[in-house]
JSON list of C-alpha atoms and ligand atoms in Angstrom, two decimals:
[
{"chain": "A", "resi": 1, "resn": "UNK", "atom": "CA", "xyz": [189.39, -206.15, -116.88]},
{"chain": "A", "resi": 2, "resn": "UNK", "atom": "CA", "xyz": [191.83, -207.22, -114.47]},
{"chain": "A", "resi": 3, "resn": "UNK", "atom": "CA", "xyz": [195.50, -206.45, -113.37]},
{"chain": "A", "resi": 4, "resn": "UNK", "atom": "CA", "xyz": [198.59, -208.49, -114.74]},
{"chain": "A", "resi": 5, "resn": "UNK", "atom": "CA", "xyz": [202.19, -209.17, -113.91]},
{"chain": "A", "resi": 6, "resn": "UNK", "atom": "CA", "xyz": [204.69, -208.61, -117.08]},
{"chain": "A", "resi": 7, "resn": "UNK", "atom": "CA", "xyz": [208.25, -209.67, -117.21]},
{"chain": "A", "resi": 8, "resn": "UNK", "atom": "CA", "xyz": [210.18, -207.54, -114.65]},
{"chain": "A", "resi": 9, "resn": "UNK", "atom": "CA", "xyz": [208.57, -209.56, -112.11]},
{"chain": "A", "resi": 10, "resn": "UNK", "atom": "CA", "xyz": [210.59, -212.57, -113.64]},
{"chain": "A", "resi": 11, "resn": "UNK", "atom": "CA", "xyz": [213.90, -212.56, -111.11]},
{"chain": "A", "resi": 12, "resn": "UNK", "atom": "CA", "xyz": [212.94, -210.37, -108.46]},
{"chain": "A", "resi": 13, "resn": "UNK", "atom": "CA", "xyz": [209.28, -211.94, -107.37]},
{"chain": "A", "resi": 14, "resn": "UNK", "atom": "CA", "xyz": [209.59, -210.12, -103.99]},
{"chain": "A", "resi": 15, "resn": "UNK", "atom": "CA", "xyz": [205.77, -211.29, -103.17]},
{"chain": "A", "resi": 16, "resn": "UNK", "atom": "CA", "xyz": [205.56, -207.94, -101.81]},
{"chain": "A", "resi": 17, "resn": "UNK", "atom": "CA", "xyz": [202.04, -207.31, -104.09]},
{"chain": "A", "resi": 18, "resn": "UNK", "atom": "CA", "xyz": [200.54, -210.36, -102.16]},
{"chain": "A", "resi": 19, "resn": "UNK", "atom": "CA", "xyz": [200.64, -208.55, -98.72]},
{"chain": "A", "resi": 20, "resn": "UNK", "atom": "CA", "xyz": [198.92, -205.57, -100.51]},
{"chain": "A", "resi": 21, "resn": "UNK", "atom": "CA", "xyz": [195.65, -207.05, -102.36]},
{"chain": "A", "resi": 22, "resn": "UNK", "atom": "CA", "xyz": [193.04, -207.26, -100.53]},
{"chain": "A", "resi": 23, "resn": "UNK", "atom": "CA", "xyz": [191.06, -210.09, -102.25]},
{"chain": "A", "resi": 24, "resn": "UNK", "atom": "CA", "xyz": [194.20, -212.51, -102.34]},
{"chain": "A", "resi": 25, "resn": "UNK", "atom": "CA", "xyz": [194.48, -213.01, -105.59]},
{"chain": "A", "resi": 26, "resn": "UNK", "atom": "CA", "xyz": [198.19, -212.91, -106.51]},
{"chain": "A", "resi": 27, "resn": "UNK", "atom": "CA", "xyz": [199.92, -216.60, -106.39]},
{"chain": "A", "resi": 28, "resn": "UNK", "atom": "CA", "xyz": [201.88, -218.46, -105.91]},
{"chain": "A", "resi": 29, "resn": "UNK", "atom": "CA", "xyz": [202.45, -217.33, -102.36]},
{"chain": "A", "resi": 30, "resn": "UNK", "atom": "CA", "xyz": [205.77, -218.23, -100.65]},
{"chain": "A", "resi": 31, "resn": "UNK", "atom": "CA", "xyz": [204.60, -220.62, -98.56]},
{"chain": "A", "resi": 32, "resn": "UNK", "atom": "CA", "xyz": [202.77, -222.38, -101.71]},
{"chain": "A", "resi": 33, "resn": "UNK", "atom": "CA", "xyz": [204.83, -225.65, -103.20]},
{"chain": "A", "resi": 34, "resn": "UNK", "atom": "CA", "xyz": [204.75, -223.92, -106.54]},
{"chain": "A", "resi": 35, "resn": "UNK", "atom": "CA", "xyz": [206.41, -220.78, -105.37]},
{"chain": "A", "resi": 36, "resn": "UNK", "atom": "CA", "xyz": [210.08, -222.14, -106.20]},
{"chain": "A", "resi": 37, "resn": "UNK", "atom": "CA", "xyz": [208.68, -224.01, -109.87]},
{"chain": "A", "resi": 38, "resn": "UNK", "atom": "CA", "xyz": [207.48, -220.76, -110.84]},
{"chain": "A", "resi": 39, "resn": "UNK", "atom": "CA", "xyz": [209.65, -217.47, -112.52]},
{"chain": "A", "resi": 40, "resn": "UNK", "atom": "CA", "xyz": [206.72, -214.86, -111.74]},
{"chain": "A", "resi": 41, "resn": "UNK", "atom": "CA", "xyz": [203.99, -214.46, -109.94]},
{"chain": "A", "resi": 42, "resn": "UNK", "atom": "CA", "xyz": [200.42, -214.23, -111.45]},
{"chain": "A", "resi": 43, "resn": "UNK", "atom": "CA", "xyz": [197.47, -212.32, -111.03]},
{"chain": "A", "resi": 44, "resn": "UNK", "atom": "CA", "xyz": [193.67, -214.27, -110.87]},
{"chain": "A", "resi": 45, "resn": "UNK", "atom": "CA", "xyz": [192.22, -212.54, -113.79]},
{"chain": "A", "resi": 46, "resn": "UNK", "atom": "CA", "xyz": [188.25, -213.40, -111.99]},
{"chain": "A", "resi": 47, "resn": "UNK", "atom": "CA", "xyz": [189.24, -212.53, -108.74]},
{"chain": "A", "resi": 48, "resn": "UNK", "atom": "CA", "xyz": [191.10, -209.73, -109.08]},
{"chain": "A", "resi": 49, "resn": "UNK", "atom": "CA", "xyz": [188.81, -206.23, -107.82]},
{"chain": "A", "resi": 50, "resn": "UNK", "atom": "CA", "xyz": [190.82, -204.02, -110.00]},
{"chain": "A", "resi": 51, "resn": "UNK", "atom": "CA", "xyz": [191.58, -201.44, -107.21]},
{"chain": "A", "resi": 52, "resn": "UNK", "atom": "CA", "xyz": [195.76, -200.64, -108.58]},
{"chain": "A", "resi": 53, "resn": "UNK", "atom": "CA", "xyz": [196.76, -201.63, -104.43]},
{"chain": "A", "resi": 54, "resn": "UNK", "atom": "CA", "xyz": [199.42, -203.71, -106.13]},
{"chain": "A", "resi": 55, "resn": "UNK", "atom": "CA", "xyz": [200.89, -201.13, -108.53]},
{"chain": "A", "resi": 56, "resn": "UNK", "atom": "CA", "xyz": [202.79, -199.04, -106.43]},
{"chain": "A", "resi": 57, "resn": "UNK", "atom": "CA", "xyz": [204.26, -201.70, -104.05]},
{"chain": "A", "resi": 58, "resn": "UNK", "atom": "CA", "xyz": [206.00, -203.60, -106.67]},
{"chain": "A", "resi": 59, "resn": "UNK", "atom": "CA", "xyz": [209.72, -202.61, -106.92]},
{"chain": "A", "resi": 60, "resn": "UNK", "atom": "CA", "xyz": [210.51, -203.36, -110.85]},
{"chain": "A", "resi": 61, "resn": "UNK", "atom": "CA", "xyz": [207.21, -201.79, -111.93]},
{"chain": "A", "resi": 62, "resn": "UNK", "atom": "CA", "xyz": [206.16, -205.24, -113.22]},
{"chain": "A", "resi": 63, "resn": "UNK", "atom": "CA", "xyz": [202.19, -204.93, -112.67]},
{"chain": "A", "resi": 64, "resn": "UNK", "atom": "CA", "xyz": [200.03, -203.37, -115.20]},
{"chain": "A", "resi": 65, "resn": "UNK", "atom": "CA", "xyz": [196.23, -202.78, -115.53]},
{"chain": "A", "resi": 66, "resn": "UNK", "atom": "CA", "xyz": [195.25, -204.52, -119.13]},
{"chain": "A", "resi": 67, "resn": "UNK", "atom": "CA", "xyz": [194.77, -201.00, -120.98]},
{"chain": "A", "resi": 68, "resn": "UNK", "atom": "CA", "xyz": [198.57, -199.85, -119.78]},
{"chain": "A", "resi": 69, "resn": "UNK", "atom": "CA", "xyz": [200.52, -203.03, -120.59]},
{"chain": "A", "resi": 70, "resn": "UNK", "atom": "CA", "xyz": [202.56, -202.48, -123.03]},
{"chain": "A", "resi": 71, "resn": "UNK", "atom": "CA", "xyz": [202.78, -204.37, -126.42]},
{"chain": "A", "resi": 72, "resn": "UNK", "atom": "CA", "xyz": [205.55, -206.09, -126.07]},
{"chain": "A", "resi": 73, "resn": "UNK", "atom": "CA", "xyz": [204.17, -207.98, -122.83]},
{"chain": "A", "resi": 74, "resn": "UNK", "atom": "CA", "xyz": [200.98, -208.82, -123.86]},
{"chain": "A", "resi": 75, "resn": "UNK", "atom": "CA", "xyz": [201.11, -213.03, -124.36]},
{"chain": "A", "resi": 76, "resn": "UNK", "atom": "CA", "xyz": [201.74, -211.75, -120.06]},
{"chain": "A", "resi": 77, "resn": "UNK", "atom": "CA", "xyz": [197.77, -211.52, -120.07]},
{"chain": "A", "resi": 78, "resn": "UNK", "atom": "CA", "xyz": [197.01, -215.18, -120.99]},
{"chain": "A", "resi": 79, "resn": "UNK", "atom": "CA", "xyz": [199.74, -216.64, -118.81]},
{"chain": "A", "resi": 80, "resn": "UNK", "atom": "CA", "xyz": [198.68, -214.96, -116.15]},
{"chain": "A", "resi": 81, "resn": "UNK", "atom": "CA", "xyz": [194.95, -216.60, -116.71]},
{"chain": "A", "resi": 82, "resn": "UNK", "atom": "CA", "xyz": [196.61, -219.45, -117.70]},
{"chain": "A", "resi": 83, "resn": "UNK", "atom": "CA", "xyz": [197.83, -220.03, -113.76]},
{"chain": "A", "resi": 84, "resn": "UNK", "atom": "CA", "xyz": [194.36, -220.45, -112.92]},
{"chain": "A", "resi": 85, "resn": "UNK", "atom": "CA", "xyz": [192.87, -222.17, -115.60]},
{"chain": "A", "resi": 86, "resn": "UNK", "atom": "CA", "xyz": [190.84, -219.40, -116.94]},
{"chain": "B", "resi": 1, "resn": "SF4", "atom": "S1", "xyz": [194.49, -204.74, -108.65]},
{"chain": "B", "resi": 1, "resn": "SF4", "atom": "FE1", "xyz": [193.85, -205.03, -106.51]},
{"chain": "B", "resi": 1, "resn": "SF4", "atom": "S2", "xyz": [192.69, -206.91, -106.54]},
{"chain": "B", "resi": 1, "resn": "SF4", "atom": "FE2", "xyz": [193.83, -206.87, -108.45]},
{"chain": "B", "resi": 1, "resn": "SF4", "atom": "S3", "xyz": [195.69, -207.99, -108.01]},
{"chain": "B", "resi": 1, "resn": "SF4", "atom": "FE3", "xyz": [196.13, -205.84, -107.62]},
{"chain": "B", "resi": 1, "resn": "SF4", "atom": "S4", "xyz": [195.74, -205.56, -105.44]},
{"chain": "B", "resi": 1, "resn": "SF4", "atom": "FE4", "xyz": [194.76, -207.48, -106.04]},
{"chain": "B", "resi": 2, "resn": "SF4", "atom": "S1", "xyz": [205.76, -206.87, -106.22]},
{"chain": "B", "resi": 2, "resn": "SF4", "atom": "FE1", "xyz": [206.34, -206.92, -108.41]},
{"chain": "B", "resi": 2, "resn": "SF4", "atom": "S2", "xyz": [208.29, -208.03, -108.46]},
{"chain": "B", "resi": 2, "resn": "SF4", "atom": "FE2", "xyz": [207.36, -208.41, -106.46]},
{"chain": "B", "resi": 2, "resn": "SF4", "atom": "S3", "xyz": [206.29, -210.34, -106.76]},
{"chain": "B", "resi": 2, "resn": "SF4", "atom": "FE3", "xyz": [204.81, -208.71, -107.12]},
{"chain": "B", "resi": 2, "resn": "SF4", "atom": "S4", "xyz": [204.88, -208.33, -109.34]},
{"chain": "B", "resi": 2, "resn": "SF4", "atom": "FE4", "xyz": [206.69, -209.52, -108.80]}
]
């Protein structure tokens, strides 16, 4: 299992999750070139620990553990994967 960033990320992307994981595993960064290409930020489905530090620190509510995302954001789980070619 792993953690994943749905659609209210899309327009805020605040980075402020990055600053709490503790394995680095939330891209792109700000200071990584594809920070501006990209509308949300993504969550390494094979790094990620699972420990929820992310959760509470996100503003729009946006990350999910893969059991509470809802329906209507799941295609969320492979793009999120997708980033880093898992
Ligand atoms: S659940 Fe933990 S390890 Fe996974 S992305 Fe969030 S802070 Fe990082
Ligand atoms: S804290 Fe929430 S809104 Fe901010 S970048 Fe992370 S997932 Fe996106």
């Amino acid at each position: 299992m792993a953690y994943v960033i749905a659609e209210p990320c899309i327009g805020t992307k605040d980075t402020a999750c990055v600053d709490a994981c503790p394995v680095d595993c939330i891209h792109p960064k700000k200071d990584e070139p594809q920070f501006e290409g990209e509308e949300l930020l993504y969550i390494d489905p094979v790094e990620c620990i699972d420990c929820g530090a992310c959760v509470p620190v996100c503003p729009v509510s946006a990350i999910f553990a893969l059991d509470d995302l809802p329906e209507k954001w799941e295609a969320f789980t492979a793009r999120n994967a997708a980033y880093y070619g898992r």
